[in-house]
Amino acid sequence: MTTAPAAPRRPAADDLDVLHEIQDRVLWLSSAIVHHANRVRPNPSGLKVGGHQASCASMVSIMTTLWFRHLRPEDRVSVKPHASPVLHAVNHLIGELDASHLSTLRAFGGLQSYPSRSKDPDPVDYSTGSVGIGATATIWGALARRYTDGSADGGFTGRQYALVGDAELDEGAVWEAVLDPQVAELGELVWIVDLNRQSLDRVVPNIAAGRLHGMFAAAGWQVLTLKYGTLLEKLFARPGGHALRARIDDMPNPEYQRLLRCPADELRDRLPGSGPEAPAIVRLLAEVDDATLMESVRNLGGHDLSALDTALSEVDDHRPTVIFAYTVKGHGLPTQGHPQNHSSLLTEDQMRQLADAVGTDPDNPWEGFALDSAAARLCAQTGARLRRDTVPETAPPAIPTDIGRTPTGIATTQAALGRTLLDLTRSAPEAAGRVVTVSPDVSSSTNLGGWVNKVGVWSPVERVNWFADDAETILHWRERPTGQHIELGIAETNLVGLLGELGVTWSRWGKPLLPIGVVYDPFVNRALEPWSFGMYAGGQSILVGTPSGVTLAPEGGAHQSITTPSLGIEQPGCTTWEPAFALDTEWTLLAALSRLGRPDGASAYLRLSTRPVDQTLARVPTDPAARERRRRQVVAGAYPLRRQDGAKVTIAAMGTMVTEALAAADRLQNLGVPADVICVTSPGLLYKAMDARAGNDEAPDWILDQVFPAERATPLVTVLDGHPHTLAFLSNIHRVPIRRLGVTRFGQSGSLDEVYRYHRIDTDSIVGAALDLTPARHTVSSPGEPTPGPRPSAGSRGPVPTTPWPRSRVPVPRA
């Protein structure tokens, strides 16, 4: 159980005055940052720069209270994307951001559109911008912090705050994360929802705050609601106040938002309504002057510094907490409450009016507080209090490049994953101790069972294994704070969200981990966007997709992946490997691990298969130097698997399709068409090498000379269990003719032979494509083999005789 931090002293009246002064300056600075970017800084292109002054304004009170009253250096905060100028304004006031940066919002090399750990010059705890991911990152950040502590308690190691826009709660990823069973135990989680009840285009008619309250409560969260501020609460306590509260509680959200646009006389007419309690409300309002009335109707809890302070002091650190803070979008601005204020910009005159209201000079927008003022002293004290020690650089453990095993017999690349992890515990225990695996309830079906039995399952507290004495139980589920496998529910976004946070522990706390996530390859696309965002934020991890492709034949089309092989070409910060053999899997996994947990590190994606493959086909060299040369080629992207004298065609195959490629080469040899066979392990690395050779990248290009030497340039057949465009670029190395074989249609259930034939990636199709590319078709037929007659081009998509389902009979989903 964590130890709760001491509650801060309730602010005195003088303290509140100083907080109000700082709040006003934060409002001004956040508005001025956006104003300067759009109306002051030269914009030769004329393109919209953008920014969100109204979205910032609704967060000003919340962030002022949080930073200047409650935050501690061990805490971390995820700031909603459109409030980034508020974060920069606060960081400027506490001395973490020089004024020279305030004029650079959305400029090249300047302050980013949304908070960025990797690109902003001031402290940013979580990169946000992709809706829902920034909020849920705090959950995975809390789990990652607990994991690095390695104990059931570890002391109170800081809260994880998320400042969330109410519309962000529409994201399904939020609820996938909130509902994970482990989350209810994370007492350091505090979410503050900016409940301004507006979206980009409109005032939301049915915000359903009560339903949201119930959903969080049902998930085990403490729920606090800040609906009304002190001024309104005092009005409610007067005669007729109960009727006023009921009137405001019951009115539709758009009606309330419309009141914010009314002058005092119109407000007195609209606010009482027409119900039986209207006269009592009229009498109450008659006792209130215009200024107080105007202020009261806007006095929601999310803008009341005293109410916010009280709520933050009531957080229960034994379970997650969500605070629903009712706010007004654009609070304090002329555009407050307007249904289209989301991206609206204040005019020059409106900015001057705001400057007058908050007591600043519009011609000197970045001017600080007087040095001898109470506000300046509080800013300096806050900066000193929140300053963090420099995170020590801790090098990750050394990773072996080759464990030394040479697999024989029949094996799968998926099984090689578990085998390599177990071997690592013996050959490099320090490195294995930093490995943490994550899966969404697929540990045993992705061959992690042996690893899980060895290292145990992570849990914030030790749990009883009630099946420990069951002799028929193969997978031993020992849950304890020192376990190294984390099992989540079936939600891919949760998996990669946790991977991202486990992958930044090296930069957050100086504790590098080696995170590996395992998910079925057909569902990788569901996880790509949050995983990509995690990489953008500096997270380094390995994602393993297995089983993969149409090779998963009996599972049918819904479970057959097509587009994942090309991820390494398209995804920044990530290298993709698709090994063909068990040893290739070991070498590429070790290479991927060696790139984690370091400033120059990167993530990796491994696409594995459940197809058993004869490991002798790999022809692993026995000479140590030749073996090392093969390993370097495997890691660099490709290696020659077979060279034939006088080769007339080259077959470049990837993953399990190497089996068909070698069989095709044997048949082509009998037909008098010698063929080289290249095993491609990483199309992305080959693409970068080719790009570097053209002067567009700085990647090494030696692999192209070793695997595709100019003197062996021949027509090329590429084949993979995935979309053929993945390897299409290889023909540009030497500008040779090419036939591209791969999967472009949804799959079918069936046997492996039937499915391969259906997609034309079988041995017959490879042979036919090679014959199409060679001037002399064939000279010799194998004994008993019919001489091939005329056939359609392998590049065409017309029916071929071997296809069991002609195009006209391919099953079509019913309406």
PDB file of C-alpha atoms in Angstrom, residues 439-538:
ATOM      1  CA  SER A 439       0.782 -10.109 -23.724  1.00  0.00           C
ATOM      2  CA  PRO A 440      -3.014  -9.790 -23.931  1.00  0.00           C
ATOM      3  CA  ASP A 441      -4.014 -13.212 -22.622  1.00  0.00           C
ATOM      4  CA  VAL A 442      -2.042 -15.140 -25.277  1.00  0.00           C
ATOM      5  CA  SER A 443       1.069 -16.193 -23.340  1.00  0.00           C
ATOM      6  CA  SER A 444       0.761 -19.933 -23.859  1.00  0.00           C
ATOM      7  CA  SER A 445      -0.498 -19.746 -27.442  1.00  0.00           C
ATOM      8  CA  THR A 446       2.504 -17.644 -28.478  1.00  0.00           C
ATOM      9  CA  ASN A 447       5.088 -19.991 -26.929  1.00  0.00           C
ATOM     10  CA  LEU A 448       5.896 -17.880 -23.866  1.00  0.00           C
ATOM     11  CA  GLY A 449       4.845 -20.647 -21.461  1.00  0.00           C
ATOM     12  CA  GLY A 450       8.378 -21.774 -20.601  1.00  0.00           C
ATOM     13  CA  TRP A 451       9.526 -18.193 -20.061  1.00  0.00           C
ATOM     14  CA  VAL A 452       6.533 -17.456 -17.826  1.00  0.00           C
ATOM     15  CA  ASN A 453       7.213 -20.586 -15.765  1.00  0.00           C
ATOM     16  CA  LYS A 454      10.818 -19.476 -15.383  1.00  0.00           C
ATOM     17  CA  VAL A 455      10.443 -15.803 -14.445  1.00  0.00           C
ATOM     18  CA  GLY A 456       6.924 -15.589 -13.012  1.00  0.00           C
ATOM     19  CA  VAL A 457       4.101 -13.133 -13.562  1.00  0.00           C
ATOM     20  CA  TRP A 458       4.324  -9.551 -12.314  1.00  0.00           C
ATOM     21  CA  SER A 459       1.695  -8.351  -9.893  1.00  0.00           C
ATOM     22  CA  PRO A 460       1.767  -5.321  -7.558  1.00  0.00           C
ATOM     23  CA  VAL A 461       1.122  -7.758  -4.686  1.00  0.00           C
ATOM     24  CA  GLU A 462       1.932 -11.441  -4.285  1.00  0.00           C
ATOM     25  CA  ARG A 463      -1.050 -13.666  -4.949  1.00  0.00           C
ATOM     26  CA  VAL A 464      -1.719 -17.272  -4.035  1.00  0.00           C
ATOM     27  CA  ASN A 465      -1.303 -19.751  -6.892  1.00  0.00           C
ATOM     28  CA  TRP A 466      -4.156 -22.099  -6.105  1.00  0.00           C
ATOM     29  CA  PHE A 467      -3.124 -24.513  -8.862  1.00  0.00           C
ATOM     30  CA  ALA A 468       0.482 -24.907  -7.712  1.00  0.00           C
ATOM     31  CA  ASP A 469      -0.229 -28.448  -6.470  1.00  0.00           C
ATOM     32  CA  ASP A 470      -2.233 -29.509  -9.523  1.00  0.00           C
ATOM     33  CA  ALA A 471      -0.113 -32.071 -11.367  1.00  0.00           C
ATOM     34  CA  GLU A 472      -1.919 -31.470 -14.671  1.00  0.00           C
ATOM     35  CA  THR A 473      -1.213 -27.722 -14.685  1.00  0.00           C
ATOM     36  CA  ILE A 474       1.537 -27.022 -17.210  1.00  0.00           C
ATOM     37  CA  LEU A 475       1.605 -23.218 -17.098  1.00  0.00           C
ATOM     38  CA  HIS A 476       2.496 -22.098 -13.576  1.00  0.00           C
ATOM     39  CA  TRP A 477       0.926 -18.698 -12.897  1.00  0.00           C
ATOM     40  CA  ARG A 478       3.048 -17.396  -9.998  1.00  0.00           C
ATOM     41  CA  GLU A 479       2.112 -13.741  -9.446  1.00  0.00           C
ATOM     42  CA  ARG A 480       4.503 -11.560  -7.466  1.00  0.00           C
ATOM     43  CA  PRO A 481       6.146  -8.119  -7.590  1.00  0.00           C
ATOM     44  CA  THR A 482       9.366  -9.639  -8.953  1.00  0.00           C
ATOM     45  CA  GLY A 483       7.741 -11.426 -11.920  1.00  0.00           C
ATOM     46  CA  GLN A 484       8.821 -10.482 -15.432  1.00  0.00           C
ATOM     47  CA  HIS A 485       5.688 -11.165 -17.449  1.00  0.00           C
ATOM     48  CA  ILE A 486       2.692  -8.827 -17.407  1.00  0.00           C
ATOM     49  CA  GLU A 487      -0.613 -10.187 -18.607  1.00  0.00           C
ATOM     50  CA  LEU A 488      -3.297  -7.715 -19.651  1.00  0.00           C
ATOM     51  CA  GLY A 489      -6.829  -8.201 -20.854  1.00  0.00           C
ATOM     52  CA  ILE A 490      -7.549  -8.639 -24.544  1.00  0.00           C
ATOM     53  CA  ALA A 491      -6.895  -5.074 -25.716  1.00  0.00           C
ATOM     54  CA  GLU A 492      -4.030  -4.389 -28.111  1.00  0.00           C
ATOM     55  CA  THR A 493      -3.997  -0.660 -27.349  1.00  0.00           C
ATOM     56  CA  ASN A 494      -3.334  -1.461 -23.691  1.00  0.00           C
ATOM     57  CA  LEU A 495      -0.494  -3.766 -24.680  1.00  0.00           C
ATOM     58  CA  VAL A 496       1.385  -1.188 -26.737  1.00  0.00           C
ATOM     59  CA  GLY A 497       0.549   1.604 -24.293  1.00  0.00           C
ATOM     60  CA  LEU A 498       2.301  -0.343 -21.559  1.00  0.00           C
ATOM     61  CA  LEU A 499       5.147  -1.219 -23.934  1.00  0.00           C
ATOM     62  CA  GLY A 500       5.662   2.485 -24.620  1.00  0.00           C
ATOM     63  CA  GLU A 501       5.913   3.352 -20.930  1.00  0.00           C
ATOM     64  CA  LEU A 502       8.113   0.373 -20.083  1.00  0.00           C
ATOM     65  CA  GLY A 503      10.262   1.542 -22.979  1.00  0.00           C
ATOM     66  CA  VAL A 504      10.916   5.015 -21.508  1.00  0.00           C
ATOM     67  CA  THR A 505      11.996   3.992 -18.008  1.00  0.00           C
ATOM     68  CA  TRP A 506      15.597   4.502 -19.119  1.00  0.00           C
ATOM     69  CA  SER A 507      14.971   8.237 -19.626  1.00  0.00           C
ATOM     70  CA  ARG A 508      12.394   8.791 -16.861  1.00  0.00           C
ATOM     71  CA  TRP A 509      14.152   7.054 -14.000  1.00  0.00           C
ATOM     72  CA  GLY A 510      17.487   5.856 -15.349  1.00  0.00           C
ATOM     73  CA  LYS A 511      16.343   2.224 -15.252  1.00  0.00           C
ATOM     74  CA  PRO A 512      16.486   0.711 -18.747  1.00  0.00           C
ATOM     75  CA  LEU A 513      14.163  -2.203 -19.396  1.00  0.00           C
ATOM     76  CA  LEU A 514      13.920  -4.519 -22.391  1.00  0.00           C
ATOM     77  CA  PRO A 515      10.164  -4.755 -23.070  1.00  0.00           C
ATOM     78  CA  ILE A 516       8.740  -7.325 -25.484  1.00  0.00           C
ATOM     79  CA  GLY A 517       5.047  -7.417 -26.357  1.00  0.00           C
ATOM     80  CA  VAL A 518       3.437 -10.398 -28.056  1.00  0.00           C
ATOM     81  CA  VAL A 519       0.183 -10.161 -29.999  1.00  0.00           C
ATOM     82  CA  TYR A 520      -1.459 -12.067 -32.827  1.00  0.00           C
ATOM     83  CA  ASP A 521      -0.166 -10.557 -36.048  1.00  0.00           C
ATOM     84  CA  PRO A 522      -3.637 -10.038 -37.617  1.00  0.00           C
ATOM     85  CA  PHE A 523      -4.394  -7.596 -34.804  1.00  0.00           C
ATOM     86  CA  VAL A 524      -1.169  -5.591 -34.982  1.00  0.00           C
ATOM     87  CA  ASN A 525      -2.821  -2.920 -37.121  1.00  0.00           C
ATOM     88  CA  ARG A 526      -5.229  -2.233 -34.264  1.00  0.00           C
ATOM     89  CA  ALA A 527      -2.244  -1.350 -32.082  1.00  0.00           C
ATOM     90  CA  LEU A 528      -0.163   0.581 -34.602  1.00  0.00           C
ATOM     91  CA  GLU A 529      -1.319   4.115 -33.862  1.00  0.00           C
ATOM     92  CA  PRO A 530      -0.712   4.057 -30.098  1.00  0.00           C
ATOM     93  CA  TRP A 531       2.533   2.114 -30.565  1.00  0.00           C
ATOM     94  CA  SER A 532       3.729   4.699 -33.083  1.00  0.00           C
ATOM     95  CA  PHE A 533       2.831   7.483 -30.667  1.00  0.00           C
ATOM     96  CA  GLY A 534       4.780   5.705 -27.943  1.00  0.00           C
ATOM     97  CA  MET A 535       7.834   5.665 -30.195  1.00  0.00           C
ATOM     98  CA  TYR A 536       7.348   9.370 -30.898  1.00  0.00           C
ATOM     99  CA  ALA A 537       7.438   9.923 -27.135  1.00  0.00           C
ATOM    100  CA  GLY A 538      10.735   8.044 -26.823  1.00  0.00           C
TER     101      GLY A 538
END
